[in-house]
mmCIF file of C-alpha atoms and ligand atoms in Angstrom:
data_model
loop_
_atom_site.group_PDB
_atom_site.id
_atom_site.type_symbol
_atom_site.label_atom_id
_atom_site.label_comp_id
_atom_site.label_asym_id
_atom_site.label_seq_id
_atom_site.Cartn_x
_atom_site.Cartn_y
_atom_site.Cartn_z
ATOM 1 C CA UNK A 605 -2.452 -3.304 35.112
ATOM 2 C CA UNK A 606 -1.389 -6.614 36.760
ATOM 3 C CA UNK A 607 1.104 -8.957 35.804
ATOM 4 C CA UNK A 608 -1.133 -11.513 34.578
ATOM 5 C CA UNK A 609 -3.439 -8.932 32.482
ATOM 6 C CA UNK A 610 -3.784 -10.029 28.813
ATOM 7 C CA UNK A 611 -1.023 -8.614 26.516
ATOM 8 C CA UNK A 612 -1.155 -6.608 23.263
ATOM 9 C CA UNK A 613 2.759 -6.875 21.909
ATOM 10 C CA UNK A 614 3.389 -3.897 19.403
ATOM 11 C CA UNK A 615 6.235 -4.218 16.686
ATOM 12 C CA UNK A 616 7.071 -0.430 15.895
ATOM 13 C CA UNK A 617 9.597 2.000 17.353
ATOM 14 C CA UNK A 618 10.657 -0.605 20.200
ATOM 15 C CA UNK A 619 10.682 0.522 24.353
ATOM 16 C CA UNK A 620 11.351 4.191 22.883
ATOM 17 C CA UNK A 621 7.958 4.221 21.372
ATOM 18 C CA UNK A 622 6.192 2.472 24.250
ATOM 19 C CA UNK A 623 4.450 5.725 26.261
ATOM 20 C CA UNK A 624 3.333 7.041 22.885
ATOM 21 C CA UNK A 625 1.595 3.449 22.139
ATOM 22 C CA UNK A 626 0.277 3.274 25.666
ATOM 23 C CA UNK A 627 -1.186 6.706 25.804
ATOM 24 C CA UNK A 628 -3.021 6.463 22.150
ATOM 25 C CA UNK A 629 -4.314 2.610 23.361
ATOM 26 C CA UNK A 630 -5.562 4.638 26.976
ATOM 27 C CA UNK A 631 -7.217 7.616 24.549
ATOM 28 C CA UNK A 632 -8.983 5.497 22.248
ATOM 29 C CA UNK A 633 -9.945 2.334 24.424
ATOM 30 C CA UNK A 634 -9.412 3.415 28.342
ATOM 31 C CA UNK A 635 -11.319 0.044 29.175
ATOM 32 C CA UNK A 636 -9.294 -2.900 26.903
ATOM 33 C CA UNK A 637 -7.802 -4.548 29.596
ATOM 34 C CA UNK A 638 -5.079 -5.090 27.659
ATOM 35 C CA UNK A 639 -1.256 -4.433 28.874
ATOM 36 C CA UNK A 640 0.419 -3.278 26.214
ATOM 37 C CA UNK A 641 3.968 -3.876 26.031
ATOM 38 C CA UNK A 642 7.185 -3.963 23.355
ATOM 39 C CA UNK A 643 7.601 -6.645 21.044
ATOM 40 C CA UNK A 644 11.367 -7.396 22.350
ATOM 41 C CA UNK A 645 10.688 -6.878 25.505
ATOM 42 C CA UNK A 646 12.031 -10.188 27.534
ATOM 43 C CA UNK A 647 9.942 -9.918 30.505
ATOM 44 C CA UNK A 648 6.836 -10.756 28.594
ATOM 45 C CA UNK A 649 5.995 -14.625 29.769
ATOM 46 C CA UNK A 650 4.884 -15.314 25.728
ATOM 47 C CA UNK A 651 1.439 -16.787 27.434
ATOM 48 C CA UNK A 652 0.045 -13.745 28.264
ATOM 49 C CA UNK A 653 0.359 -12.348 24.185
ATOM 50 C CA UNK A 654 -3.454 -12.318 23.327
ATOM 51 C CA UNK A 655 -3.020 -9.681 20.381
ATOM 52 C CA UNK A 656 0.050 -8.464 18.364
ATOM 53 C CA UNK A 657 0.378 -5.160 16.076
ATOM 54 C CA UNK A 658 2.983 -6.244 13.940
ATOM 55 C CA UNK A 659 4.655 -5.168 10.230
ATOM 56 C CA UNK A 660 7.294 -8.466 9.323
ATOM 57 C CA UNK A 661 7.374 -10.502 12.057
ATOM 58 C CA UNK A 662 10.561 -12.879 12.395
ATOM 59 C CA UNK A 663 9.472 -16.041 11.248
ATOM 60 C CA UNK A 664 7.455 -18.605 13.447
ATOM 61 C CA UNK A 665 7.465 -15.782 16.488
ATOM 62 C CA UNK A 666 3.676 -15.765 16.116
ATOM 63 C CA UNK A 667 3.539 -19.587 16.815
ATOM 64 C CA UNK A 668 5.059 -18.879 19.737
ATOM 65 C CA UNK A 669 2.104 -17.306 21.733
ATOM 66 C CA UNK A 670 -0.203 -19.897 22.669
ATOM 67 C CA UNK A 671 -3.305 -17.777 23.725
ATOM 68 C CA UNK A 672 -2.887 -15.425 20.552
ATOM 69 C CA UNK A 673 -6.582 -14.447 19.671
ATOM 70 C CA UNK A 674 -5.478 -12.018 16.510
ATOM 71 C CA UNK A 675 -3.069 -10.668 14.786
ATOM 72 C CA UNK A 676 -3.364 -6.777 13.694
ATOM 73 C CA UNK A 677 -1.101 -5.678 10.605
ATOM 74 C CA UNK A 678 0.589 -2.566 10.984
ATOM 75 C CA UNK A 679 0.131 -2.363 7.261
ATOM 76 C CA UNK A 680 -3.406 -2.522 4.500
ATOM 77 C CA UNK A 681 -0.818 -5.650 2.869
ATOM 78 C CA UNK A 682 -0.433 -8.779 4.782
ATOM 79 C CA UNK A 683 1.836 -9.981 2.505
ATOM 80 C CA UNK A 684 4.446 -9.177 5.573
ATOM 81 C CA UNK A 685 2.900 -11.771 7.317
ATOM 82 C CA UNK A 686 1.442 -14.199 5.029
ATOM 83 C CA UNK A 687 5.903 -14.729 4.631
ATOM 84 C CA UNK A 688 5.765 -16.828 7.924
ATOM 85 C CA UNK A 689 5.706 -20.477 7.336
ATOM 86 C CA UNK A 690 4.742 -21.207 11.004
ATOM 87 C CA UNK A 691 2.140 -18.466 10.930
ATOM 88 C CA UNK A 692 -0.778 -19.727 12.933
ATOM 89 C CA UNK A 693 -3.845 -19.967 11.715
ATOM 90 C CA UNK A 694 -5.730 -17.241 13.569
ATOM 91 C CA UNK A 695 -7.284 -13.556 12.348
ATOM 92 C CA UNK A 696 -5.586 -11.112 10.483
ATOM 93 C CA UNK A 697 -7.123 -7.960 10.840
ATOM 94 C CA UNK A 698 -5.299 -5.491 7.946
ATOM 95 C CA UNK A 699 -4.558 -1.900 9.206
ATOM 96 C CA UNK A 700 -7.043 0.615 6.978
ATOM 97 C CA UNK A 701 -8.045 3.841 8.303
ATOM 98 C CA UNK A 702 -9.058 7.278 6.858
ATOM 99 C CA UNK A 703 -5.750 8.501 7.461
ATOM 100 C CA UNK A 704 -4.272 5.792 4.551
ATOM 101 C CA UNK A 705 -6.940 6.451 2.571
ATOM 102 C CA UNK A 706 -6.334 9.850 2.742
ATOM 103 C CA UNK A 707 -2.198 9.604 2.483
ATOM 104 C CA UNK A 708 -2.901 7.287 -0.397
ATOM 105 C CA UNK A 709 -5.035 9.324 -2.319
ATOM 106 C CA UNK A 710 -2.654 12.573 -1.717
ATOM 107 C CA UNK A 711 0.115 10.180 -2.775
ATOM 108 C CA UNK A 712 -0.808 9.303 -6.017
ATOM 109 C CA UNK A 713 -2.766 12.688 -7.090
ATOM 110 C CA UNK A 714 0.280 14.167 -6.672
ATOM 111 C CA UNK A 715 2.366 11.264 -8.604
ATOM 112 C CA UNK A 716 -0.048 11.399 -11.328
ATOM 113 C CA UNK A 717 0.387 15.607 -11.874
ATOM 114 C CA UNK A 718 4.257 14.890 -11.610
ATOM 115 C CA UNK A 719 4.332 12.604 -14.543
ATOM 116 C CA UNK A 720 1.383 14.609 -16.023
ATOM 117 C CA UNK A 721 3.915 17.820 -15.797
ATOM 118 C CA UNK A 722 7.242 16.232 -16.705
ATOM 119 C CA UNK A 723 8.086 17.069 -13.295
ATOM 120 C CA UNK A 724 11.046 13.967 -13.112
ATOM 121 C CA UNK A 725 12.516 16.119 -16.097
ATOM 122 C CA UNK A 726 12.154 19.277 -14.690
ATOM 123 C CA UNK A 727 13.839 18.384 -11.690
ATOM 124 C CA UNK A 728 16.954 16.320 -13.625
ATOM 125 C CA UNK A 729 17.255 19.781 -15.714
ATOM 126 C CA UNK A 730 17.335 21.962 -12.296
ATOM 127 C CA UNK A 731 20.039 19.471 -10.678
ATOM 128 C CA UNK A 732 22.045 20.461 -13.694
ATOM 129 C CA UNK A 733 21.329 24.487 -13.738
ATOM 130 C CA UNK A 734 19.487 24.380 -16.732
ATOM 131 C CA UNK A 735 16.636 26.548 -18.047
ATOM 132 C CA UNK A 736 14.410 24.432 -19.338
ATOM 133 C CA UNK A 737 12.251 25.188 -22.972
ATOM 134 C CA UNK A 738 8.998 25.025 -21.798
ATOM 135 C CA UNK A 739 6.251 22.886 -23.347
ATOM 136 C CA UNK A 740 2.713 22.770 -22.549
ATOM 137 C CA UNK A 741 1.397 19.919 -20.735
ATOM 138 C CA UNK A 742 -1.996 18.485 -20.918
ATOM 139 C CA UNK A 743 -4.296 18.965 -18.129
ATOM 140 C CA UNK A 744 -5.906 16.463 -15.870
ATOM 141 C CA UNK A 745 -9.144 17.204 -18.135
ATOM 142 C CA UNK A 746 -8.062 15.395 -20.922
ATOM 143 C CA UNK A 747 -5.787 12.773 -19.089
ATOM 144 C CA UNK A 748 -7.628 9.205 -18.745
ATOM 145 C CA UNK A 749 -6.407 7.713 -15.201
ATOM 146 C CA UNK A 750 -6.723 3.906 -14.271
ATOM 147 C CA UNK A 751 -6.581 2.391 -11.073
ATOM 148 C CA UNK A 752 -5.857 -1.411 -10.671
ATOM 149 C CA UNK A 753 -7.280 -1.909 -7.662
ATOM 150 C CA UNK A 754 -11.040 -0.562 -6.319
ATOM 151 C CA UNK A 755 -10.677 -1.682 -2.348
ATOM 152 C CA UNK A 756 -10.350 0.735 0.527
ATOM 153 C CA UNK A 757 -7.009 2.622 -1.333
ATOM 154 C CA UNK A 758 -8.111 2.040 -4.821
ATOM 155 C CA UNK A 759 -11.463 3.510 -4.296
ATOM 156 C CA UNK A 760 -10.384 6.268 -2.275
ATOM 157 C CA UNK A 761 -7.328 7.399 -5.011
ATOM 158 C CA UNK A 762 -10.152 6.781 -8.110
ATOM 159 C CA UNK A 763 -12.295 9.002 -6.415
ATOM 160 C CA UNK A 764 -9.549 11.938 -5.542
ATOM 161 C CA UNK A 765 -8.584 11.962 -9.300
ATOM 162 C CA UNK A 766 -11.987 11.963 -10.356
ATOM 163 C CA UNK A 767 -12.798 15.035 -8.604
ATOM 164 C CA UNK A 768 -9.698 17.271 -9.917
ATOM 165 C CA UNK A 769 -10.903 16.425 -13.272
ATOM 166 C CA UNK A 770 -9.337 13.208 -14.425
ATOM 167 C CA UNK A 771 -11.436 11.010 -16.581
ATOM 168 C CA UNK A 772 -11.053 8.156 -14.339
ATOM 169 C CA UNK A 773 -11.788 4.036 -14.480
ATOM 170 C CA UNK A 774 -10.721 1.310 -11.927
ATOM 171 C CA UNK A 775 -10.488 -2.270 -12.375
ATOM 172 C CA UNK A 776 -11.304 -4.934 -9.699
ATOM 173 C CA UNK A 777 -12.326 -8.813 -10.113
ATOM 174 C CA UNK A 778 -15.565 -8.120 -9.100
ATOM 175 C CA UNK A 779 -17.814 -5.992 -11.173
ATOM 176 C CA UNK A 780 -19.651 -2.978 -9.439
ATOM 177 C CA UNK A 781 -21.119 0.529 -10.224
ATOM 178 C CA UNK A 782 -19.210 3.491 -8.594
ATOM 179 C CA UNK A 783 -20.909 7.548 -9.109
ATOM 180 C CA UNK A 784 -17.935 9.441 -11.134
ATOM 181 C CA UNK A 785 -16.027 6.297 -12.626
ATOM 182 C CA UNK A 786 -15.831 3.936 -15.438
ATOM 183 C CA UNK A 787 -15.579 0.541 -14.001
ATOM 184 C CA UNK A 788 -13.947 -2.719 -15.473
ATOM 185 C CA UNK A 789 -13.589 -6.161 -13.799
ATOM 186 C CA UNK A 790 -11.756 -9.314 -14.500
ATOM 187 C CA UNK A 791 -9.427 -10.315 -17.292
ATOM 188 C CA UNK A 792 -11.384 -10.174 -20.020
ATOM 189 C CA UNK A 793 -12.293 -6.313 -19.544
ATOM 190 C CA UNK A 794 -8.510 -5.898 -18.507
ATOM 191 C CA UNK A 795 -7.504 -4.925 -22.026
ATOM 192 C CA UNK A 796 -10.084 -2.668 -22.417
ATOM 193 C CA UNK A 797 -9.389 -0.540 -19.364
ATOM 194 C CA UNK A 798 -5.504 -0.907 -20.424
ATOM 195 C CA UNK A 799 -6.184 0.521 -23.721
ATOM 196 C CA UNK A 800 -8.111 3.756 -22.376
ATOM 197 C CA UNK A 801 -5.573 4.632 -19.412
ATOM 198 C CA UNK A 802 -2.558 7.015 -19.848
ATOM 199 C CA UNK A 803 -1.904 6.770 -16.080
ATOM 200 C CA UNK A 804 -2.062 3.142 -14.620
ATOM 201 C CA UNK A 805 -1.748 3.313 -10.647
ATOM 202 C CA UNK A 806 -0.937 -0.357 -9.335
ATOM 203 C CA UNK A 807 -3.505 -0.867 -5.715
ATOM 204 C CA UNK A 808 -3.720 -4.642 -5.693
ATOM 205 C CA UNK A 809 -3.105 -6.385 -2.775
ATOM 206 C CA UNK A 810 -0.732 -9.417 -3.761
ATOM 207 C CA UNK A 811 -1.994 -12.565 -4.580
ATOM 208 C CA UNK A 812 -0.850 -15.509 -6.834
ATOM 209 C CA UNK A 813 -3.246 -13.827 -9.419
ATOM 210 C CA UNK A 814 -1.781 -10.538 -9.284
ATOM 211 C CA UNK A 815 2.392 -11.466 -8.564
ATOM 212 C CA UNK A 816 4.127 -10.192 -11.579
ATOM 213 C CA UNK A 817 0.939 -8.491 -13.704
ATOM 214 C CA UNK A 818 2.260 -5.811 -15.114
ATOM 215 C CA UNK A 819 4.860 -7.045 -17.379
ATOM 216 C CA UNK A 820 5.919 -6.331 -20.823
ATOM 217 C CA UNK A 821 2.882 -7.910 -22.503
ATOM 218 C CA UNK A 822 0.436 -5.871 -20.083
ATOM 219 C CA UNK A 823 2.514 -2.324 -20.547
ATOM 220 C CA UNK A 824 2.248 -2.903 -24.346
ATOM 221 C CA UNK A 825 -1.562 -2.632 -23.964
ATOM 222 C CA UNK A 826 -1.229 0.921 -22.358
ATOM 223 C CA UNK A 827 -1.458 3.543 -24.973
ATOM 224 C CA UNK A 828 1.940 5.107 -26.470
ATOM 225 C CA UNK A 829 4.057 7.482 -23.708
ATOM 226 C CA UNK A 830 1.474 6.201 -20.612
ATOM 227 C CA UNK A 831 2.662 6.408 -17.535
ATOM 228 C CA UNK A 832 2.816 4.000 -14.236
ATOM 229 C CA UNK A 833 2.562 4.900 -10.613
ATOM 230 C CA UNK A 834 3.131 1.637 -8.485
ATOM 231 C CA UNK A 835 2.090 1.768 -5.180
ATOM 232 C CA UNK A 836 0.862 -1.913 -4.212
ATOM 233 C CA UNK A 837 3.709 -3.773 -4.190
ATOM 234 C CA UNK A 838 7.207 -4.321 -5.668
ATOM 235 C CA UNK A 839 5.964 -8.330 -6.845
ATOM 236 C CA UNK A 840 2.949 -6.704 -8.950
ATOM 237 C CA UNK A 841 5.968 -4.970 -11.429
ATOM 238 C CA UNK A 842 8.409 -6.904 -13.849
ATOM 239 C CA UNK A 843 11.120 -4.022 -12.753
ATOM 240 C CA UNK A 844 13.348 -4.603 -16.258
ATOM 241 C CA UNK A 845 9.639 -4.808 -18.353
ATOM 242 C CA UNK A 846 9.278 -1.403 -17.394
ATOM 243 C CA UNK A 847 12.869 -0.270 -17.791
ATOM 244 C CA UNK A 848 12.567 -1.123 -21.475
ATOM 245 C CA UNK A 849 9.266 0.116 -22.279
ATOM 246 C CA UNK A 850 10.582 3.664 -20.686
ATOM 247 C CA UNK A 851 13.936 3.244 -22.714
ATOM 248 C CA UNK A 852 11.981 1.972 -26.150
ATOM 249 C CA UNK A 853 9.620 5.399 -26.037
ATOM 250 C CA UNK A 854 6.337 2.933 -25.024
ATOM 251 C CA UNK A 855 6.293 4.816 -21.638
ATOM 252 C CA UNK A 856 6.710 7.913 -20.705
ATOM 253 C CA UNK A 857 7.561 8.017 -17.045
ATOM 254 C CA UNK A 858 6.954 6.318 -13.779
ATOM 255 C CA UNK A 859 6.359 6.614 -9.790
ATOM 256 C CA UNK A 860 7.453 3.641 -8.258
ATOM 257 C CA UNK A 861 7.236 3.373 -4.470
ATOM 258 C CA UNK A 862 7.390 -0.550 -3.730
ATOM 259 C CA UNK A 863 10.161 -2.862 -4.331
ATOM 260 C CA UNK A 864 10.808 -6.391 -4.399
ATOM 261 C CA UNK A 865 13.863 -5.631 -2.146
ATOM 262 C CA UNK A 866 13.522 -3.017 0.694
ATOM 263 C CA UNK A 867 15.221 -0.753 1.016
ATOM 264 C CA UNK A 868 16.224 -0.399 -2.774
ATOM 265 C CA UNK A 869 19.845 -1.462 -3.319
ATOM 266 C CA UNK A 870 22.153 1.602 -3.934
ATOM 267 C CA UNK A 871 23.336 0.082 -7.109
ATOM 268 C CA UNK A 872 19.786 -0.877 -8.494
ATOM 269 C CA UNK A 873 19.672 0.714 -12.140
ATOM 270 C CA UNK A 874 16.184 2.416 -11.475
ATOM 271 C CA UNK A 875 17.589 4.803 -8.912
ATOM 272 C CA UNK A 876 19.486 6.624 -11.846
ATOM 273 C CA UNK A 877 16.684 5.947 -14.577
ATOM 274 C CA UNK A 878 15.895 9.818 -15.827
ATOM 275 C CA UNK A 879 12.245 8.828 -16.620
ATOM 276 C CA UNK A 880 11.606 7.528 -13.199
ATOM 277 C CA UNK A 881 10.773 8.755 -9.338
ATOM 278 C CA UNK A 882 11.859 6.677 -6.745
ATOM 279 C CA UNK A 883 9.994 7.024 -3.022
ATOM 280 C CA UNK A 884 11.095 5.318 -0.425
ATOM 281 C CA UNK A 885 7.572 2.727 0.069
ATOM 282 C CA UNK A 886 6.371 6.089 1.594
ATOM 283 C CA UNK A 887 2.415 6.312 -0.101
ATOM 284 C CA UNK A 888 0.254 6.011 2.992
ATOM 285 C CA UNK A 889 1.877 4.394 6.620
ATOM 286 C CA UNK A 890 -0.338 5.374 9.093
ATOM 287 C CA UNK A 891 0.233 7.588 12.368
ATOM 288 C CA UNK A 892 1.120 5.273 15.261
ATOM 289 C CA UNK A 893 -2.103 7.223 16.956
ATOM 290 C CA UNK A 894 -4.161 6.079 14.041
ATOM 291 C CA UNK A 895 -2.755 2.345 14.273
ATOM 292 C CA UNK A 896 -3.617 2.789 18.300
ATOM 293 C CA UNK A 897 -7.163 3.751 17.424
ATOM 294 C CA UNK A 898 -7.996 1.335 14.696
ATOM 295 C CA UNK A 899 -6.381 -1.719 16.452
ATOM 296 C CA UNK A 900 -8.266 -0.557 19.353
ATOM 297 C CA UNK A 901 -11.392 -0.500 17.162
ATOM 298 C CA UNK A 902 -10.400 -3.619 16.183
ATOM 299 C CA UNK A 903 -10.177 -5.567 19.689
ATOM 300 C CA UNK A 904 -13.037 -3.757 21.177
ATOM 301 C CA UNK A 905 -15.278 -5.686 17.786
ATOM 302 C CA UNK A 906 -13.649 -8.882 18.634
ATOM 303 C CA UNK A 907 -14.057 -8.967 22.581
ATOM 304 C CA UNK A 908 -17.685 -7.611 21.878
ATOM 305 C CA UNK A 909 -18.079 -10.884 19.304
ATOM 306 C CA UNK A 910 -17.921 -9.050 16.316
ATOM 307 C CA UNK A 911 -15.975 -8.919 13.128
ATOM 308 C CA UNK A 912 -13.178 -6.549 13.261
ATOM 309 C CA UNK A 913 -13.374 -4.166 10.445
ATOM 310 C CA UNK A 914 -11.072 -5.050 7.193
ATOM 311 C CA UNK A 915 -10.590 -8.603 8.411
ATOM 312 C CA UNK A 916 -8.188 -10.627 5.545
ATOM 313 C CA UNK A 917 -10.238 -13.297 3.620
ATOM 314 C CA UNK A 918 -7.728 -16.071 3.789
ATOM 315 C CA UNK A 919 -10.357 -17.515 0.723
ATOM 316 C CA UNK A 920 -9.940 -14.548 -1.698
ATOM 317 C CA UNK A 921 -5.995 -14.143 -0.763
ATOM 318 C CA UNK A 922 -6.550 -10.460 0.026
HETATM 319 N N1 NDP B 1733 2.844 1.891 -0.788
HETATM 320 C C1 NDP B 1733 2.193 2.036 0.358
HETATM 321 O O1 NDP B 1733 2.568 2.847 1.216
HETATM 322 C C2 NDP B 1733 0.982 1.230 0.618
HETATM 323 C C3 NDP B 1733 0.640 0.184 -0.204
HETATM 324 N N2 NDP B 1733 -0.521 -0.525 0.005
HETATM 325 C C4 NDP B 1733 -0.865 -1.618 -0.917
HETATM 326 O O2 NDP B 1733 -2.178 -1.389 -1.415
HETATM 327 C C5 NDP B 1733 -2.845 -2.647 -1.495
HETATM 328 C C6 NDP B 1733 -4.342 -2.464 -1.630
HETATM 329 O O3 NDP B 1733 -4.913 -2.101 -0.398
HETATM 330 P P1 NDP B 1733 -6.509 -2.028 -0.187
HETATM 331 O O4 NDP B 1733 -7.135 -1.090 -1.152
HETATM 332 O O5 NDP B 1733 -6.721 -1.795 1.255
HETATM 333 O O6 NDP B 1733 -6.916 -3.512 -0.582
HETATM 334 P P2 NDP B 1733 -8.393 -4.149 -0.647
HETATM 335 O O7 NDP B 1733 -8.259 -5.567 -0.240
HETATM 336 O O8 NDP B 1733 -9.378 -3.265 0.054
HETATM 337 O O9 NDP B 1733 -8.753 -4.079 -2.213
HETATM 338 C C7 NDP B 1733 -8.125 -4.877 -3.154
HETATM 339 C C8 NDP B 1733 -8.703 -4.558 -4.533
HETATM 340 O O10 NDP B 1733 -7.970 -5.318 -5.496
HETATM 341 C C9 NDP B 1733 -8.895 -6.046 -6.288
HETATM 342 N N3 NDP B 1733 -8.289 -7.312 -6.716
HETATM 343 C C10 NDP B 1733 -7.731 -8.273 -5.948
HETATM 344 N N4 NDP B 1733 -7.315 -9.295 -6.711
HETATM 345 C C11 NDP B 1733 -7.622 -8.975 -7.983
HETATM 346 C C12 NDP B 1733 -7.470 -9.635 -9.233
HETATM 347 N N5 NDP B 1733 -6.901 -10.839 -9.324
HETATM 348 N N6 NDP B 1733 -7.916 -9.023 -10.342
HETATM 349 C C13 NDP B 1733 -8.517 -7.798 -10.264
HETATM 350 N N7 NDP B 1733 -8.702 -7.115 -9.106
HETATM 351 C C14 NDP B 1733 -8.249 -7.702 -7.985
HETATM 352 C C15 NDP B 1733 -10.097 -6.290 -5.404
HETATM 353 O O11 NDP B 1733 -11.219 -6.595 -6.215
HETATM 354 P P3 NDP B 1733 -12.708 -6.771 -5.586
HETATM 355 O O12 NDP B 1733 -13.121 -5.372 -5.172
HETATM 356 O O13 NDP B 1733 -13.508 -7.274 -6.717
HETATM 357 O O14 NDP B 1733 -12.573 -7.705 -4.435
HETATM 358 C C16 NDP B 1733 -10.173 -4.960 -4.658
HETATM 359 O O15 NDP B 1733 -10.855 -3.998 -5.437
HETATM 360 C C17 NDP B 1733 -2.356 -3.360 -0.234
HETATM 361 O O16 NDP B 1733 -2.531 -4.745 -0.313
HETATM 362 C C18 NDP B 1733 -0.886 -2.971 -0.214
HETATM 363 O O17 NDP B 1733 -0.139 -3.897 -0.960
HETATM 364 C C19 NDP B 1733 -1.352 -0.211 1.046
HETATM 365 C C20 NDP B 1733 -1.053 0.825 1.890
HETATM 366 C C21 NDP B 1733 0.143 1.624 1.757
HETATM 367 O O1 3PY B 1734 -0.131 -0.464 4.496
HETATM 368 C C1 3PY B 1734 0.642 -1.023 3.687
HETATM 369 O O2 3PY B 1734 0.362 -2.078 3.076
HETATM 370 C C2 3PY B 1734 1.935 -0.416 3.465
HETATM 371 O O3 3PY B 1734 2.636 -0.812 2.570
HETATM 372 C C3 3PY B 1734 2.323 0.699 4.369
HETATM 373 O O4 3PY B 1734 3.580 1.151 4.183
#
């Protein structure tokens, strides 16, 4: 590669990472063209930077690359980079592959048979040596899931609930018919879907419309001891909402993965909250070789004049 070849800049595991990057980019597109280098590496003249692979870049860095072509999340959310008030207004191509569909859908099956089996109980009795009396949990056959949220991760974690028995619905703006599910759209089916869902799994992307939607008023609609698995993102939650309606009896439990601030603070109240798992906004990140082979993907669409795959709709927000 020379040193005036076209740049790809990747923000992830700095110079250390660098051979790994290189030799999934070489694997999966051997004939880019593209030099790929670290995203604080100082030798980089800033013209070269045609494409970036980034999660939260510092703000108005992207302005900074005058022949920028595209920016590739690391991430499904571009909520990292929609932060940047000097972001420039180019493609953002959001990182969705099999592999997060898969982790996603792994992620919250096994969320939803944690709260399903008292599991956060279970394992505050066993930190504490204590036998537990045993009751006998529902199964997944009569437990009514409902997934906010029917895009590439919404779809995919519907559909992996559906087939271990759940009786499962989604909910999207748009409406649609999918084999296997009960589907809802829009606000006015909202309550509807709310009122038939003991298991509400948060997959919205976040967007003015969907910033703080499940607060007090919207966990009220959820039958009597339901349960909430958030994995979208920490704006989509009213954190002390759900605190009460655990404490009041309303809900029974909840997964919560995402967090307005990241890393959760050690003193935040829901680390210590009985009723509640805390995961460390681990769901579904990608392998760096599957972010290597779907940016390449990606590129190889977009120097072939094409329309990269999952391309954010500045329009719809999402
Ligand atoms: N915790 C983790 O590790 C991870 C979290 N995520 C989160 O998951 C989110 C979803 O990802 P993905 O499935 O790829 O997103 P998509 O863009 O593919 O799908 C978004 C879905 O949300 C629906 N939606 C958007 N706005 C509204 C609204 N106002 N009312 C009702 N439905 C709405 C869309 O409806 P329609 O179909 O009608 O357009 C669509 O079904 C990401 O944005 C990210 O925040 C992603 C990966 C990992
Ligand atoms: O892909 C996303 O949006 C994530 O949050 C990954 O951690």
């Amino acid at each position: 590669m020379s040193s005036s070849s076209p740049v790809l800049l990747v923000k992830s595991g700095g110079a250390a990472a660098l051979p790994e990057w290189r030799a999934s980019f070489h694997e999966f597109a051997p004939g880019l063209g593209l030099e790929v280098c670290a995203w604080d590496d100082p030798e980089v003249d800033p013209a070269r930077v045609e494409y970036v692979l980034v999660w939260q870049p510092e703000a108005g860095r992207l302005a900074r690359f005058p022949n920028l072509k595209a920016i590739i999340s690391s991430a499904a959310g571009v909520d990292h980079i929609l932060a940047d008030p000097h972001l420039p207004d180019l493609p953002i191509v959001r990182m969705v592959t099999p592999e997060t569909q898969q982790r996603m859908a792994e992620f919250t099956v096994m969320s939803s048979l944690m709260l399903l089996k008292d599991m956060p109980r279970i394992v505050a009795q066993q930190a504490r040596a204590q036998w537990l009396e045993f009751s006998t949990p529902r199964t997944a056959l009569e437990t009514r899931v409902g997934v906010l949220g029917l895009g590439a991760l919404g779809l995919a974690t519907a559909r992996m609930h559906a087939t271990i028995g759940f009786d499962t619905a989604g909910w999207a703006r748009s409406p649609r018919s999918e084999k296997g599910l009960s589907c809802y759209a829009g606000a006015d089916q909202l309550p509807a879907f709310l009122a038939r869902t003991d298991i509400l799994i948060c997959l919205l992307p976040e967007t003015e419309d969907t910033r703080h939607l499940l607060d007090a008023d919207l966990l009220r609609q959820l039958p009597r001891g339901a349960a909430v698995i958030n994995v979208g993102r920490g704006s989509h939650l009213c954190l002390p909402d759900l605190l009460a309606a655990l404490d009041e009896g309303q809900l029974s439990g909840a997964v919560l993965d995402v967090f307005d601030e990241e890393p959760l603070p050690a003193d935040a109240a829901v680390w210590r909250h009985p009723r509640v798992l805390v995961t460390p906004h681990a769901a579904a990140t990608p392998s760096r070789r599957e972010r290597a082979r779907q940016a390449a993907v990606a590129i190889s669409a977009m120097l072939g004049g094409l329309p990269p795959p999952h391309l954010y709709d500045r329009a719809r927000g999402y």
